[in-house]
Amino acid sequence: MEKVETESRGAQQGPMSSDSWSRKRFMAMVGGTGAAGAFATLLAACGGSAEEPPDAEPTTGSAGGDLGIVQYALTLELLEEDFYDQILESGEVKDRKVRKLVEEVYGNEKEHADALRLTVENLGAVPNEPPETDFDAVLAGGEPTIIETAALVENLGAAAYLGQAARIENPRILEAALSIHTVEARHAARFNELARNGFESGKQLVGSIPDGPFSKPMDMETVLKKVQPFLAS
Amino acid sequence: MPNSKLTVPELAAVDVHGMTRSSFVLRGALAAGAVYGMGVVGPFVQRSFAQEGTAAPDADILNFALTLEILEATFYDEALKRVGGLSGDARALTEQLAEDEAAHVDALTAMIKDLGGQPTKAPKLDFGDAFEDEGSYFELAQDFEDTGVSAYNGAATAIQSKDVLEAAGTIVQVEGRHAALIRAQRGEEIAPTAFDDMLRQNEVLDKVAPFIKS
């Protein structure tokens, strides 16, 4: 198994719960490097050098499907990362609480993109380039439009991961995707709440939890159609 | 779960081979139909039911999830009654949480039955002095939701049926949303790590055992 380049970026993260099984496994494998590096190493180990016997998990024949899904997720994460980067650059978000949230989410998306990029490389492929985005109209709309759009984009992200979960063959990639999925859900709930789609407007949490008690998945085609307005033509 | 929540009219046309329309597996299929087009739903439903009697491992996992959801649902129900002076937003949030968790309990119960399993009985619960004030209540609520997220994520790869996996996914996303809303209510970071943790069953049990009395 090729040794994975790890990055120190993740080391800036706060401590994760010390008793976590996944954390222990990550850390055992990478000797204490950051989350993104650990994540990639975990995925690199999926051929069988981890705890499972080598033949317990089929990794051949399904790589194409999983690779396509990881590339798709990478593209979405790159779009999100770029969006939050542009928001912070624009200085359009004046509210300190909102700016702090954007910074937090930007950091998360960057880690997701980094991890997924390394995952693609570990699967022996070339990672997708960042999409050419156009958020000019969103940024011109100022803080309310920015928050509305962030809410939309995060809802899409969460639905996109949910839409792929059952199609992922490799268990390690599935775990990784799920650990991102719920973070997208966290972002989505908060931005929807700030967009006054939530209970603050007296509308209960219809926006924060837009599908009710059971979230809806979204297929790739629909997601890609919905992000079209944010791509440069 | 009340059938009235199924709002897509074409759903009545689906042949369900004698299964109750409120069953969660079916709901999942119907939701998938709404998203992917009804053509895929027929095979989906048949596939789910074909696993009856052979899907005991999935029923066990869902029973574990059911215990957690009962704990959460009971917790919020009690909070509504016992936490004094819940502010408007806090009360609205708690009502929503209680409603969502009750729906999860109903769904998991129906799904376990569909898989041929026996839904676990509600345990006796004691949340100690968690309801003393809004602060201690939301602190424990945050723990429960973060644990719920990690419990589902940690169990996912053990789930055999793709349909059960997707159904669990529709629930865990809502748990993640709950966690963020509670964290925001408390002024905490909504996503303290970029990758949510995975917990094994014994780790989850360690966290909730103090509240289970029988």
XYZ file of C-alpha atoms in Angstrom:
447
model
C 0.000 0.000 0.000
C 1.363 3.361 -1.017
C 2.098 5.693 1.814
C -0.263 8.608 1.900
C 0.837 12.186 2.047
C -0.741 13.692 5.106
C -1.302 17.330 5.770
C -1.131 19.181 9.013
C -4.165 21.338 8.368
C -6.476 19.076 10.290
C -4.341 19.364 13.382
C -5.856 22.785 13.988
C -9.099 21.070 14.830
C -10.353 20.835 18.339
C -10.036 17.536 20.135
C -12.523 14.940 19.062
C -14.214 12.776 21.609
C -11.454 10.643 22.980
C -13.425 7.445 23.272
C -14.492 7.234 19.678
C -13.845 4.042 17.860
C -13.366 5.805 14.544
C -11.015 8.324 16.077
C -8.924 5.613 17.640
C -8.763 3.819 14.364
C -7.834 6.962 12.505
C -5.165 7.846 14.985
C -3.692 4.380 15.189
C -3.194 4.403 11.466
C -1.682 7.806 11.024
C 0.167 8.360 14.242
C -1.576 11.548 15.216
C -1.861 13.603 12.056
C -4.887 15.669 11.230
C -8.320 14.634 10.205
C -7.943 15.006 6.446
C -4.788 12.934 6.364
C -6.267 10.349 8.662
C -9.321 10.130 6.528
C -7.320 9.463 3.405
C -5.169 6.896 5.115
C -8.250 5.093 6.283
C -9.465 4.949 2.741
C -6.102 3.878 1.472
C -6.290 0.991 3.896
C -9.502 -0.261 2.415
C -7.745 -2.935 0.412
C -7.397 -5.013 3.529
C -4.534 -3.790 5.691
C -6.995 -2.659 8.338
C -8.721 -4.923 10.843
C -10.828 -6.860 8.377
C -9.476 -9.908 6.600
C -8.354 -8.965 3.083
C -11.120 -10.845 1.356
C -13.931 -9.600 3.584
C -14.672 -6.576 1.460
C -14.725 -6.628 -2.280
C -12.805 -3.642 -3.534
C -12.469 -4.585 -7.158
C -15.201 -4.300 -9.697
C -16.942 -1.614 -7.685
C -14.226 0.999 -7.768
C -15.717 2.632 -10.844
C -19.021 3.287 -9.130
C -17.451 4.451 -5.913
C -14.917 6.555 -7.754
C -17.658 8.318 -9.661
C -19.493 9.038 -6.428
C -16.382 10.359 -4.707
C -15.614 12.607 -7.695
C -19.173 13.901 -7.626
C -18.950 14.601 -3.892
C -15.602 16.297 -4.452
C -17.098 18.601 -7.064
C -19.903 19.609 -4.703
C -17.473 20.219 -1.849
C -15.217 22.302 -4.087
C -18.197 24.380 -5.110
C -19.102 24.926 -1.456
C -15.542 25.714 -0.453
C -15.297 28.257 -3.260
C -18.621 29.810 -2.265
C -17.623 30.375 1.357
C -14.197 31.609 0.302
C -15.836 34.209 -1.943
C -18.247 35.225 0.813
C -15.400 35.843 3.230
C -13.382 37.701 0.541
C -16.347 39.887 -0.371
C -16.797 41.263 3.126
C -20.538 41.231 2.510
C -21.323 39.412 5.729
C -21.267 42.029 8.477
C -22.983 40.199 11.309
C -20.267 38.750 13.528
C -22.271 35.665 14.430
C -22.938 34.873 10.782
C -19.350 35.553 9.768
C -18.106 33.158 12.431
C -20.485 30.509 11.131
C -19.300 31.035 7.547
C -15.710 30.648 8.707
C -16.556 27.441 10.569
C -18.413 25.974 7.615
C -15.694 27.049 5.182
C -13.169 25.152 7.287
C -15.343 22.032 7.256
C -15.868 22.135 3.493
C -12.182 22.605 2.878
C -11.434 19.522 4.935
C -14.092 17.579 3.067
C -12.646 18.612 -0.281
C -9.096 17.810 0.808
C -10.116 14.383 2.072
C -12.127 13.536 -1.020
C -9.320 14.699 -3.318
C -6.897 12.382 -1.543
C -9.469 9.607 -1.710
C -9.714 9.926 -5.481
C -5.932 9.760 -5.711
C -5.893 6.683 -3.499
C -8.373 5.083 -5.854
C -5.798 5.652 -8.583
C -7.531 8.467 -10.413
C -7.055 12.169 -11.054
C -9.292 14.370 -8.881
C -11.824 16.576 -10.621
C -10.785 20.193 -11.066
C -12.757 22.788 -9.092
C -15.842 23.850 -11.051
C -15.850 27.365 -12.464
C -18.379 29.138 -10.319
C -20.286 32.370 -10.549
C -21.661 33.658 -7.255
C -21.601 37.324 -8.318
C -25.366 37.726 -8.220
C -25.546 36.029 -4.824
C -22.826 38.217 -3.341
C -24.407 41.340 -4.837
C -27.566 40.465 -2.951
C -25.769 40.991 0.337
C -26.122 39.085 3.571
C -29.754 37.913 3.250
C -29.201 36.438 -0.224
C -25.929 34.880 0.871
C -27.589 33.151 3.813
C -30.525 31.980 1.673
C -28.119 30.542 -0.883
C -25.991 28.850 1.761
C -29.147 27.243 3.121
C -30.043 26.009 -0.347
C -26.570 24.711 -1.130
C -26.264 22.850 2.179
C -29.690 21.257 1.799
C -28.553 20.083 -1.624
C -25.293 18.754 -0.245
C -27.013 16.751 2.468
C -29.580 15.374 0.012
C -26.820 14.491 -2.445
C -24.900 12.370 0.070
C -28.106 10.680 1.190
C -28.919 9.936 -2.441
C -25.622 8.099 -2.922
C -25.259 6.247 0.392
C -26.955 3.038 -0.675
C -24.952 2.965 -3.921
C -21.528 3.001 -2.284
C -19.886 -0.436 -2.338
C -16.788 0.063 -0.262
C -17.597 0.150 3.478
C -14.774 2.541 4.293
C -15.959 5.000 1.668
C -19.503 4.611 2.967
C -18.371 5.464 6.498
C -16.515 8.472 5.210
C -19.466 9.691 3.176
C -21.812 9.306 6.133
C -19.476 11.173 8.451
C -19.628 14.065 5.966
C -23.371 13.688 5.323
C -24.380 14.593 8.860
C -22.015 17.558 8.930
C -23.708 18.901 5.797
C -26.995 18.365 7.624
C -25.723 20.427 10.554
C -24.749 23.270 8.221
C -28.077 23.059 6.425
C -30.134 23.284 9.597
C -28.285 26.328 10.893
C -28.292 28.311 7.651
C -31.973 27.573 7.170
C -32.618 28.795 10.664
C -30.669 32.000 9.995
C -32.485 32.450 6.698
C -35.600 32.712 8.851
C -36.843 29.522 7.359
C -36.750 28.220 10.879
C -38.722 28.668 14.041
C -37.526 32.203 14.611
C -40.144 33.389 12.168
C -42.838 31.429 13.935
C -42.970 28.906 11.114
C -41.753 26.071 13.290
C -38.716 24.351 11.877
C -40.070 23.816 8.410
C -36.964 25.280 6.859
C -34.392 23.895 9.270
C -35.790 20.423 8.793
C -37.535 20.958 5.472
C -38.602 17.369 4.827
C -39.966 16.689 8.296
C -38.728 13.736 10.369
C -37.360 11.891 7.317
C -34.927 13.652 5.006
C -35.262 13.129 1.296
C -32.429 11.905 -0.898
C -31.707 13.519 -4.252
C -30.191 11.870 -7.284
C -27.097 13.122 -9.074
C -28.886 14.515 -12.096
C -31.247 16.633 -10.006
C -28.482 17.946 -7.781
C -26.333 18.927 -10.741
C -29.275 20.703 -12.316
C -29.879 22.656 -9.126
C -26.290 23.876 -8.828
C -26.289 24.994 -12.469
C -27.186 28.615 -11.597
C -23.932 28.880 -9.656
C -21.690 27.649 -12.459
C -19.996 30.056 -14.873
C -21.530 29.789 -18.303
C -46.980 6.906 11.517
C -50.265 8.307 10.301
C -51.029 7.420 6.721
C -52.172 10.964 6.162
C -48.561 12.061 5.991
C -48.257 10.297 2.652
C -49.302 13.102 0.414
C -48.352 11.867 -3.034
C -51.590 10.719 -4.710
C -50.001 8.121 -7.012
C -48.914 6.182 -3.975
C -52.305 4.596 -3.580
C -51.650 2.749 -6.827
C -48.671 0.829 -5.512
C -49.305 -2.851 -4.982
C -47.959 -3.667 -1.568
C -48.792 -7.348 -1.306
C -50.853 -7.034 1.831
C -48.375 -4.991 3.816
C -49.630 -2.019 5.764
C -49.165 1.223 3.935
C -47.806 2.841 7.031
C -44.870 0.483 7.130
C -41.590 2.232 7.118
C -40.057 0.094 4.427
C -42.922 1.072 2.242
C -42.601 4.691 3.182
C -38.993 4.514 2.135
C -40.002 2.978 -1.131
C -42.625 5.591 -1.681
C -40.244 8.383 -0.863
C -37.802 6.866 -3.324
C -40.594 6.674 -5.856
C -41.373 10.307 -5.383
C -37.745 11.177 -6.019
C -36.691 8.675 -8.641
C -39.939 8.017 -10.429
C -42.458 5.331 -9.609
C -40.931 2.784 -11.966
C -38.286 1.812 -9.473
C -40.646 1.353 -6.579
C -42.148 -2.010 -7.507
C -38.886 -3.946 -7.474
C -37.787 -2.000 -4.407
C -40.818 -3.063 -2.410
C -40.544 -6.691 -3.473
C -36.865 -6.773 -2.648
C -37.493 -5.419 0.836
C -40.119 -7.995 1.588
C -38.101 -10.846 0.160
C -35.648 -10.314 2.986
C -38.187 -11.099 5.663
C -36.970 -13.799 7.966
C -33.395 -13.488 6.774
C -32.745 -9.952 7.868
C -32.472 -10.514 11.605
C -29.172 -8.645 11.851
C -30.821 -5.544 10.435
C -33.742 -5.898 12.833
C -31.265 -6.047 15.708
C -29.556 -2.883 14.550
C -32.892 -1.138 14.140
C -33.906 -2.249 17.622
C -30.802 -0.620 18.969
C -31.705 2.564 17.094
C -35.250 2.256 18.423
C -33.993 2.278 21.997
C -32.140 5.510 21.335
C -35.121 7.106 19.650
C -37.408 6.114 22.543
C -34.925 7.670 24.917
C -34.867 10.901 22.905
C -38.632 11.047 22.408
C -39.273 10.473 26.115
C -36.636 13.030 27.015
C -38.273 15.806 24.992
C -41.769 14.899 26.138
C -40.643 15.181 29.738
C -38.736 18.382 29.035
C -41.911 20.019 27.732
C -43.634 19.174 30.998
C -40.829 19.697 33.460
C -38.412 22.418 32.345
C -39.679 25.619 33.878
C -39.928 28.802 31.808
C -38.801 27.467 28.441
C -38.426 30.522 26.221
C -40.469 30.751 23.010
C -37.734 29.546 20.662
C -36.628 26.849 23.091
C -40.172 25.573 23.457
C -40.787 25.588 19.692
C -37.545 23.712 19.150
C -38.399 21.176 21.849
C -41.857 20.573 20.401
C -40.314 19.958 16.999
C -37.713 17.613 18.465
C -40.366 15.653 20.341
C -42.474 15.318 17.217
C -39.579 14.176 15.017
C -38.337 11.601 17.518
C -41.840 10.202 17.980
C -42.067 9.773 14.205
C -38.706 7.978 14.249
C -39.946 5.634 16.997
C -43.073 4.792 14.987
C -41.107 4.263 11.799
C -38.466 2.024 13.364
C -41.134 -0.006 15.160
C -42.985 -0.623 11.906
C -39.793 -1.419 10.061
C -38.611 -3.962 12.640
C -41.965 -5.715 12.372
C -41.664 -5.734 8.586
C -38.302 -7.421 8.927
C -39.871 -10.104 11.108
C -38.326 -8.799 14.305
C -39.808 -7.955 17.688
C -39.640 -4.235 18.523
C -37.900 -3.626 21.816
C -40.053 -2.508 24.737
C -39.628 1.018 26.054
C -37.125 0.994 28.911
C -37.718 2.799 32.200
C -35.853 6.073 32.001
C -34.605 8.555 34.543
C -32.931 11.762 33.424
C -31.930 12.853 36.904
C -31.842 16.596 37.384
C -31.497 17.378 33.689
C -34.764 19.308 33.697
C -33.734 21.668 36.465
C -33.305 24.475 33.984
C -33.074 25.186 30.275
C -29.287 25.080 30.358
C -28.938 21.593 31.822
C -31.733 20.327 29.597
C -30.144 21.532 26.357
C -26.726 20.352 27.462
C -27.979 16.784 27.720
C -30.071 17.190 24.564
C -26.918 18.072 22.656
C -25.203 14.955 24.002
C -28.110 12.772 22.969
C -28.298 14.172 19.438
C -24.545 14.022 18.839
C -24.565 10.456 20.166
C -27.517 9.597 17.935
C -25.659 10.833 14.869
C -22.573 8.804 15.759
C -24.606 5.714 16.606
C -26.337 5.616 13.221
C -23.114 6.417 11.370
C -21.232 3.733 13.288
C -23.843 1.085 12.573
C -24.258 1.842 8.894
C -21.741 -0.563 7.436
C -23.216 -3.437 9.447
C -26.600 -2.956 7.795
C -27.205 -5.650 5.181
C -30.113 -4.248 3.239
C -29.539 -1.213 1.039
C -33.130 -0.220 1.668
C -32.685 -0.284 5.423
C -29.472 1.677 4.998
C -31.188 4.404 3.054
C -34.061 4.515 5.528
C -31.581 4.919 8.379
C -29.935 7.680 6.354
C -33.166 9.633 6.153
C -33.313 9.557 9.957
C -29.683 10.308 10.748
C -29.750 13.434 8.620
C -32.535 14.757 10.825
C -30.526 13.836 13.927
C -27.668 15.900 12.524
C -29.995 18.834 11.963
C -31.298 18.528 15.511
C -27.770 18.500 16.873
C -26.941 21.725 15.026
C -30.103 23.524 16.132
C -29.530 22.613 19.771
C -25.881 23.594 19.531
C -26.844 26.955 18.022
C -29.385 27.450 20.784
C -26.547 26.972 23.278
C -24.122 29.207 21.373
C -21.889 26.250 20.557
C -20.174 25.434 17.281
C -22.668 23.533 15.151
C -20.094 21.151 13.676
C -17.047 20.941 15.924
C -15.405 18.470 13.563
C -15.583 18.229 9.790
C -16.290 14.483 10.036
C -18.888 13.248 12.494
C -17.667 10.416 14.688
C -18.757 6.816 14.410
C -19.550 5.016 17.640
C -19.878 1.286 18.198
C -22.877 -0.107 20.050
C -20.995 -0.605 23.303
C -19.730 2.975 23.180
C -23.248 4.263 22.638
C -24.538 2.104 25.489
C -21.899 3.524 27.807
C -23.259 6.981 27.078
C -26.937 6.217 27.592
C -26.724 3.547 30.317
C -26.883 6.084 33.165
C -30.407 7.035 32.097
C -31.808 3.533 31.627
C -33.245 2.080 34.815
C -34.554 -1.223 33.500
